[in-house]
Amino acid sequence: MEIVAVINYKGGVGKTTVTSNLAANLAWRGKNVLILDMDAQSSLTFSFVTPDYWDKSLKDTKTIKNWFDCISQGNPTMPLYDLVINPDVVNSFLKSNEKTGNIDLISSHLGLINVDLELATLLGGASPTQTQKKYLKVHGKLREELKTLSEEMNYDIVLIDCPPNFNIVTKNALIASDKILIPAKPDYLSTLGIDYLKKSVDSLINDFNHYASTDEIHIEVNPELIGVVFTMIQILSGEPISIQRQYIEQTRKLDVPVFNSKFRDNKTMFADAPRDGMPVVLKSYSNKTYSDIVTEIKEFVDEFNIKLGI
Ligand SMILES: Nc1ncnc2c1ncn2[C@@H]1O[C@H](COP(=O)(O)OP(=O)(O)O)[C@@H](O)[C@H]1O
Ligand SMILES: [Mg+2]
């Protein structure tokens, strides 16, 4: 079982699109997948359930916000199991194709944005030991509970869709992860952001391990950056346009692994998929461009599986 954080400081770079398509194709290949939406924008959640269903059945008691609220209010957390749902459209589709894979979802909540401030008030302490205990509790809680859930539910893989910031909720996701995947657009600011993100992750891991090394309960963590996957690629004569190629090359020089496979730019295709509850990689297209894009996503999943050894 592997826990993978999908992260970038920037919003709108394709994190959620990569997460949902990766999850869907892994399930198609027979994997038991959990997706965890930790972004207050809740795009991943609304890619698999309708806003109506979320409003009626999830909003009040079954989102990751409810779980973080317990921590910030000093109450025991509910088991993560209580938050897991099995989105209907995508799983019915998998079953109707006689696939054994499955996608479970832990939903997000638009109010998750406020949780960070509340968690931050729990940090600090009168003594260094108290500071250490509080730091580990506030940042390491998700790791403990996600491991327990994954073992209970026999997940092959957990994908965490992170918010575009580096707040405490995001830090929980990174601490909980075995691997880190960075979707990025090949442009100037995104390329700058990757280097900065890498340094922030390193410093988070150092801080956490500094405290964990002398603690009896928490163990040290070492999530591995498996790579940058480029998204919204514009193709001309069979390859990315020149300016995008330059940024891809520049990223390779940053000493981070870069996926060979990429997500091509296609607004028409990607924009409507969330509304149908089905990632594009599960759909069949007669249009050649669209079916080529689906093939490219599957190639990305091949490469992902090789990197993870699954
Ligand atoms: N490869 C792509 N080509 C064109 N549009 C895309 C692509 N990937 C995502 N999008 C669109 O861009 C927007 C942001 O994508 P999203 O995956 O939600 O990014 P993030 O999670 O990083 O904020 C959405 O409207 C989505 O439909
Ligand atoms: Mg998103």
Short mmCIF file of C-alpha atoms and ligand atoms in Angstrom, two decimals:
data_model
loop_
_atom_site.label_atom_id
_atom_site.label_comp_id
_atom_site.label_asym_id
_atom_site.label_seq_id
_atom_site.Cartn_x
_atom_site.Cartn_y
_atom_site.Cartn_z
CA MET A 1 0.00 0.00 0.00
CA GLU A 2 1.28 3.43 -0.95
CA ILE A 3 0.03 6.87 0.08
CA VAL A 4 0.67 9.52 -2.56
CA ALA A 5 0.25 13.27 -2.07
CA VAL A 6 -0.61 15.15 -5.27
CA ILE A 7 0.57 18.68 -4.70
CA ASN A 8 1.55 22.02 -6.20
CA TYR A 9 1.54 25.49 -4.62
CA LYS A 10 -0.39 26.75 -7.58
CA GLY A 11 -4.09 26.27 -8.21
CA GLY A 12 -5.47 25.46 -11.63
CA VAL A 13 -2.47 23.40 -12.76
CA GLY A 14 -4.37 20.13 -13.12
CA LYS A 15 -3.84 18.47 -9.70
CA THR A 16 -7.43 17.33 -9.41
CA THR A 17 -7.64 16.22 -13.04
CA VAL A 18 -4.47 14.14 -12.65
CA THR A 19 -5.70 12.66 -9.34
CA SER A 20 -9.14 11.66 -10.65
CA ASN A 21 -7.83 10.13 -13.88
CA LEU A 22 -5.03 8.30 -12.11
CA ALA A 23 -7.49 6.88 -9.58
CA ALA A 24 -9.93 5.84 -12.28
CA ASN A 25 -7.36 4.07 -14.43
CA LEU A 26 -5.79 2.31 -11.45
CA ALA A 27 -9.25 1.05 -10.46
CA TRP A 28 -9.83 -0.06 -14.07
CA ARG A 29 -6.63 -2.10 -13.70
CA GLY A 30 -8.06 -3.79 -10.63
CA LYS A 31 -6.64 -1.66 -7.83
CA ASN A 32 -8.54 -0.83 -4.65
CA VAL A 33 -8.12 2.96 -4.48
CA LEU A 34 -8.94 5.58 -1.87
CA ILE A 35 -9.00 9.23 -2.91
CA LEU A 36 -8.85 11.84 -0.19
CA ASP A 37 -9.87 15.39 -1.05
CA MET A 38 -8.00 17.82 1.20
CA ASP A 39 -8.63 20.94 -0.89
CA ALA A 40 -11.34 23.27 0.41
CA GLN A 41 -12.33 23.90 -3.21
CA SER A 42 -13.61 20.31 -3.18
CA SER A 43 -13.14 19.82 -6.94
CA LEU A 44 -12.17 16.17 -6.50
CA THR A 45 -15.27 15.54 -4.41
CA PHE A 46 -17.50 17.15 -7.03
CA SER A 47 -15.80 15.13 -9.76
CA PHE A 48 -17.37 12.01 -8.23
CA VAL A 49 -20.52 13.10 -6.38
CA THR A 50 -23.11 15.74 -7.20
CA PRO A 51 -23.30 18.98 -5.17
CA ASP A 52 -26.84 17.93 -4.29
CA TYR A 53 -25.73 14.62 -2.78
CA TRP A 54 -22.84 16.32 -0.96
CA ASP A 55 -25.24 18.88 0.48
CA LYS A 56 -27.79 16.32 1.68
CA SER A 57 -25.60 13.42 2.75
CA LEU A 58 -22.00 14.51 3.34
CA LYS A 59 -21.68 18.16 4.27
CA ASP A 60 -22.59 17.97 7.96
CA THR A 61 -20.93 14.75 9.12
CA LYS A 62 -18.93 12.99 6.41
CA THR A 63 -16.07 15.21 5.23
CA ILE A 64 -12.41 15.54 6.20
CA LYS A 65 -13.34 18.89 7.75
CA ASN A 66 -15.41 17.08 10.40
CA TRP A 67 -12.32 15.06 11.28
CA PHE A 68 -10.02 18.10 11.56
CA ASP A 69 -12.71 19.92 13.56
CA CYS A 70 -12.44 17.19 16.23
CA ILE A 71 -8.70 17.87 16.53
CA SER A 72 -9.06 21.64 16.72
CA GLN A 73 -11.85 21.31 19.29
CA GLY A 74 -9.77 18.93 21.41
CA ASN A 75 -12.17 16.00 20.89
CA PRO A 76 -11.26 12.43 19.89
CA THR A 77 -11.43 12.00 16.11
CA MET A 78 -13.97 9.65 14.55
CA PRO A 79 -12.39 6.71 12.68
CA LEU A 80 -11.64 7.82 9.09
CA TYR A 81 -13.74 4.80 8.09
CA ASP A 82 -16.84 6.80 9.07
CA LEU A 83 -16.05 9.33 6.33
CA VAL A 84 -15.52 6.89 3.47
CA ILE A 85 -18.10 6.75 0.70
CA ASN A 86 -18.24 4.71 -2.48
CA PRO A 87 -19.20 7.05 -5.36
CA ASP A 88 -21.92 5.44 -7.42
CA VAL A 89 -21.43 6.48 -11.06
CA VAL A 90 -17.79 5.51 -11.42
CA ASN A 91 -18.04 2.28 -9.40
CA SER A 92 -21.17 1.13 -11.24
CA PHE A 93 -19.31 1.74 -14.49
CA LEU A 94 -16.35 -0.34 -13.30
CA LYS A 95 -18.68 -3.15 -12.23
CA SER A 96 -20.64 -3.09 -15.47
CA ASN A 97 -17.31 -3.67 -17.23
CA GLU A 98 -16.57 -6.59 -14.90
CA LYS A 99 -13.68 -4.77 -13.28
CA THR A 100 -12.73 -5.73 -9.75
CA GLY A 101 -11.14 -2.37 -8.91
CA ASN A 102 -12.86 0.17 -6.73
CA ILE A 103 -12.71 3.88 -5.87
CA ASP A 104 -13.58 5.07 -2.37
CA LEU A 105 -13.70 8.76 -1.53
CA ILE A 106 -13.25 10.90 1.55
CA SER A 107 -14.86 14.22 0.67
CA SER A 108 -13.79 17.74 1.34
CA HIS A 109 -15.72 20.78 2.53
CA LEU A 110 -15.61 24.42 1.47
CA GLY A 111 -15.15 25.31 5.16
CA LEU A 112 -11.85 23.40 5.37
CA ILE A 113 -10.14 26.70 4.63
CA ASN A 114 -10.89 27.89 8.20
CA VAL A 115 -9.55 24.76 9.86
CA ASP A 116 -5.93 25.80 9.40
CA LEU A 117 -6.31 28.86 11.60
CA GLU A 118 -7.90 26.80 14.34
CA LEU A 119 -5.20 24.13 14.18
CA ALA A 120 -2.50 26.78 14.33
CA THR A 121 -3.81 27.93 17.73
CA LEU A 122 -3.01 24.46 19.12
CA LEU A 123 0.70 24.82 18.40
CA GLY A 124 3.30 26.12 20.80
CA GLY A 125 3.67 25.28 24.45
CA ALA A 126 5.07 26.32 27.79
CA SER A 127 8.01 23.89 27.54
CA PRO A 128 10.03 22.35 24.69
CA THR A 129 8.51 18.93 25.46
CA GLN A 130 5.02 20.36 25.25
CA THR A 131 5.86 22.09 21.96
CA GLN A 132 7.19 18.81 20.58
CA LYS A 133 4.08 16.84 21.64
CA LYS A 134 1.72 19.40 20.16
CA TYR A 135 3.67 19.70 16.90
CA LEU A 136 3.62 15.93 16.38
CA LYS A 137 -0.05 15.63 17.29
CA VAL A 138 -1.17 18.45 15.00
CA HIS A 139 0.97 17.37 12.01
CA GLY A 140 1.14 13.60 12.42
CA LYS A 141 -2.42 12.62 13.21
CA LEU A 142 -3.51 11.93 9.64
CA ARG A 143 -0.55 9.62 9.06
CA GLU A 144 -1.47 7.35 11.97
CA GLU A 145 -5.12 7.11 11.07
CA LEU A 146 -4.69 6.77 7.33
CA LYS A 147 -2.37 3.80 7.84
CA THR A 148 -4.96 2.15 10.09
CA LEU A 149 -7.77 2.77 7.58
CA SER A 150 -5.72 1.52 4.62
CA GLU A 151 -4.90 -1.71 6.39
CA GLU A 152 -8.52 -2.26 7.43
CA MET A 153 -9.84 -1.56 3.94
CA ASN A 154 -7.03 -3.26 2.05
CA TYR A 155 -6.35 -0.28 -0.19
CA ASP A 156 -3.61 -0.73 -2.76
CA ILE A 157 -3.16 2.99 -3.04
CA VAL A 158 -4.31 6.23 -1.42
CA LEU A 159 -4.20 9.46 -3.45
CA ILE A 160 -4.43 12.76 -1.57
CA ASP A 161 -5.48 15.82 -3.59
CA CYS A 162 -3.76 18.67 -1.72
CA PRO A 163 -4.74 22.34 -1.60
CA PRO A 164 -2.55 24.95 -3.33
CA ASN A 165 -0.88 26.16 -0.11
CA PHE A 166 1.49 24.93 2.58
CA ASN A 167 -0.78 25.18 5.62
CA ILE A 168 -1.21 22.63 8.41
CA VAL A 169 -3.78 20.56 6.49
CA THR A 170 -1.33 20.26 3.58
CA LYS A 171 1.50 19.40 5.96
CA ASN A 172 -0.62 16.59 7.41
CA ALA A 173 -1.03 15.19 3.90
CA LEU A 174 2.71 15.34 3.19
CA ILE A 175 3.65 13.77 6.52
CA ALA A 176 1.12 11.00 5.82
CA SER A 177 2.58 10.26 2.38
CA ASP A 178 5.09 7.74 1.14
CA LYS A 179 5.36 9.45 -2.25
CA ILE A 180 4.82 12.93 -3.69
CA LEU A 181 3.57 13.68 -7.20
CA ILE A 182 3.69 17.22 -8.61
CA PRO A 183 1.42 18.12 -11.53
CA ALA A 184 2.63 21.36 -13.15
CA LYS A 185 2.08 23.57 -16.15
CA PRO A 186 5.24 24.25 -18.13
CA ASP A 187 5.37 28.01 -17.64
CA TYR A 188 7.62 30.49 -15.86
CA LEU A 189 5.89 30.73 -12.46
CA SER A 190 5.16 27.02 -12.21
CA THR A 191 8.78 26.17 -12.83
CA LEU A 192 9.88 28.59 -10.10
CA GLY A 193 7.27 27.08 -7.78
CA ILE A 194 8.57 23.52 -8.13
CA ASP A 195 11.98 24.40 -6.70
CA TYR A 196 10.37 26.30 -3.83
CA LEU A 197 7.95 23.45 -3.13
CA LYS A 198 10.81 20.94 -3.03
CA LYS A 199 12.65 23.08 -0.45
CA SER A 200 9.51 23.53 1.67
CA VAL A 201 8.88 19.78 1.70
CA ASP A 202 12.48 19.12 2.76
CA SER A 203 12.25 21.60 5.59
CA LEU A 204 8.89 20.18 6.77
CA ILE A 205 10.36 16.66 6.85
CA ASN A 206 13.40 17.91 8.78
CA ASP A 207 11.21 19.64 11.37
CA PHE A 208 8.90 16.65 11.78
CA ASN A 209 11.75 14.16 12.04
CA HIS A 210 13.59 16.41 14.49
CA TYR A 211 10.62 16.08 16.87
CA ALA A 212 9.78 12.46 15.96
CA SER A 213 13.31 11.18 16.58
CA THR A 214 12.93 11.61 20.34
CA ASP A 215 9.26 10.63 20.58
CA GLU A 216 8.04 7.16 21.55
CA ILE A 217 4.91 7.14 19.37
CA HIS A 218 5.74 8.95 16.14
CA ILE A 219 8.24 7.52 13.71
CA GLU A 220 10.33 9.51 11.27
CA VAL A 221 9.03 10.00 7.74
CA ASN A 222 10.74 10.18 4.38
CA PRO A 223 8.31 10.78 1.48
CA GLU A 224 9.93 10.41 -1.91
CA LEU A 225 9.33 12.85 -4.74
CA ILE A 226 8.39 10.52 -7.58
CA GLY A 227 8.21 13.27 -10.14
CA VAL A 228 6.66 16.19 -11.95
CA VAL A 229 3.95 15.42 -14.47
CA PHE A 230 3.36 18.21 -16.95
CA THR A 231 -0.20 19.15 -17.81
CA MET A 232 -1.99 21.35 -20.34
CA ILE A 233 0.60 20.61 -22.98
CA GLN A 234 0.05 22.22 -26.35
CA ILE A 235 1.17 19.99 -29.18
CA LEU A 236 2.45 21.25 -32.51
CA SER A 237 3.78 18.81 -35.12
CA GLY A 238 3.77 16.00 -32.60
CA GLU A 239 5.65 17.70 -29.77
CA PRO A 240 5.09 20.36 -27.09
CA ILE A 241 5.33 23.93 -28.39
CA SER A 242 8.81 25.39 -28.06
CA ILE A 243 8.21 27.61 -25.01
CA GLN A 244 6.78 24.67 -23.06
CA ARG A 245 9.71 22.48 -24.09
CA GLN A 246 12.05 25.07 -22.62
CA TYR A 247 10.31 25.01 -19.25
CA ILE A 248 10.24 21.21 -19.23
CA GLU A 249 14.00 21.17 -19.86
CA GLN A 250 14.54 23.77 -17.15
CA THR A 251 12.62 21.59 -14.66
CA ARG A 252 14.73 18.56 -15.52
CA LYS A 253 17.77 20.64 -14.49
CA LEU A 254 16.26 21.24 -11.02
CA ASP A 255 17.24 17.75 -10.04
CA VAL A 256 13.66 16.51 -9.80
CA PRO A 257 12.42 13.47 -11.74
CA VAL A 258 10.10 14.38 -14.62
CA PHE A 259 7.54 12.02 -16.17
CA ASN A 260 7.99 11.42 -19.90
CA SER A 261 4.22 11.14 -20.34
CA LYS A 262 2.15 14.32 -20.19
CA PHE A 263 -1.43 15.52 -20.06
CA ARG A 264 -2.30 17.35 -23.26
CA ASP A 265 -4.24 20.59 -23.24
CA ASN A 266 -7.86 20.16 -24.21
CA LYS A 267 -10.41 22.39 -22.55
CA THR A 268 -13.45 20.84 -24.22
CA MET A 269 -12.58 17.35 -23.12
CA PHE A 270 -11.51 18.04 -19.53
CA ALA A 271 -13.96 20.76 -18.55
CA ASP A 272 -17.17 18.70 -18.59
CA ALA A 273 -15.91 15.39 -17.22
CA PRO A 274 -16.38 16.24 -13.51
CA ARG A 275 -20.06 16.97 -14.10
CA ASP A 276 -20.61 13.41 -15.39
CA GLY A 277 -18.94 11.79 -12.35
CA MET A 278 -16.52 9.99 -14.72
CA PRO A 279 -12.91 10.89 -15.46
CA VAL A 280 -12.11 11.08 -19.19
CA VAL A 281 -9.73 8.11 -19.03
CA LEU A 282 -12.74 5.79 -18.58
CA LYS A 283 -14.59 7.12 -21.61
CA SER A 284 -14.50 5.91 -25.21
CA TYR A 285 -14.08 8.48 -27.95
CA SER A 286 -14.43 8.11 -31.69
CA ASN A 287 -12.59 11.42 -32.18
CA LYS A 288 -8.90 10.62 -32.84
CA THR A 289 -7.48 13.56 -30.82
CA TYR A 290 -9.58 12.62 -27.80
CA SER A 291 -8.69 8.94 -27.95
CA ASP A 292 -4.99 9.86 -28.30
CA ILE A 293 -5.28 11.94 -25.12
CA VAL A 294 -6.82 8.97 -23.30
CA THR A 295 -3.94 6.77 -24.51
CA GLU A 296 -1.45 9.34 -23.20
CA ILE A 297 -3.11 9.31 -19.77
CA LYS A 298 -2.83 5.51 -19.69
CA GLU A 299 0.86 5.84 -20.57
CA PHE A 300 1.23 8.17 -17.61
CA VAL A 301 -0.35 5.51 -15.35
CA ASP A 302 2.05 2.90 -16.78
CA GLU A 303 4.97 5.15 -15.87
CA PHE A 304 3.47 5.89 -12.44
CA ASN A 305 3.13 2.16 -11.72
CA ILE A 306 6.73 1.52 -12.73
CA LYS A 307 7.96 4.31 -10.44
CA LEU A 308 5.93 2.90 -7.56
CA GLY A 309 6.77 -0.68 -8.35
CA ILE A 310 3.09 -1.72 -8.35
N1 LIG B 1 -5.00 18.88 -19.60
C1 LIG B 1 -5.92 19.86 -19.49
N2 LIG B 1 -6.29 20.59 -20.59
C2 LIG B 1 -7.19 21.57 -20.49
N3 LIG B 1 -7.83 21.90 -19.36
C3 LIG B 1 -7.52 21.24 -18.25
C4 LIG B 1 -6.55 20.17 -18.24
N4 LIG B 1 -6.45 19.70 -17.00
C5 LIG B 1 -7.31 20.40 -16.24
N5 LIG B 1 -7.96 21.32 -16.99
C6 LIG B 1 -8.95 22.30 -16.55
O1 LIG B 1 -8.29 23.34 -15.83
C7 LIG B 1 -8.99 23.68 -14.66
C8 LIG B 1 -8.13 23.40 -13.43
O2 LIG B 1 -7.85 22.02 -13.37
P1 LIG B 1 -7.79 21.25 -11.97
O3 LIG B 1 -7.46 19.84 -12.27
O4 LIG B 1 -9.01 21.52 -11.19
O5 LIG B 1 -6.53 21.98 -11.32
P2 LIG B 1 -6.08 22.14 -9.77
O6 LIG B 1 -6.60 20.96 -9.03
O7 LIG B 1 -4.60 22.18 -9.82
O8 LIG B 1 -6.66 23.42 -9.28
C9 LIG B 1 -10.28 22.88 -14.69
O9 LIG B 1 -11.28 23.67 -15.29
C10 LIG B 1 -9.95 21.68 -15.60
O10 LIG B 1 -11.08 21.20 -16.28
MG MG B 2 -7.86 20.91 -7.40
#
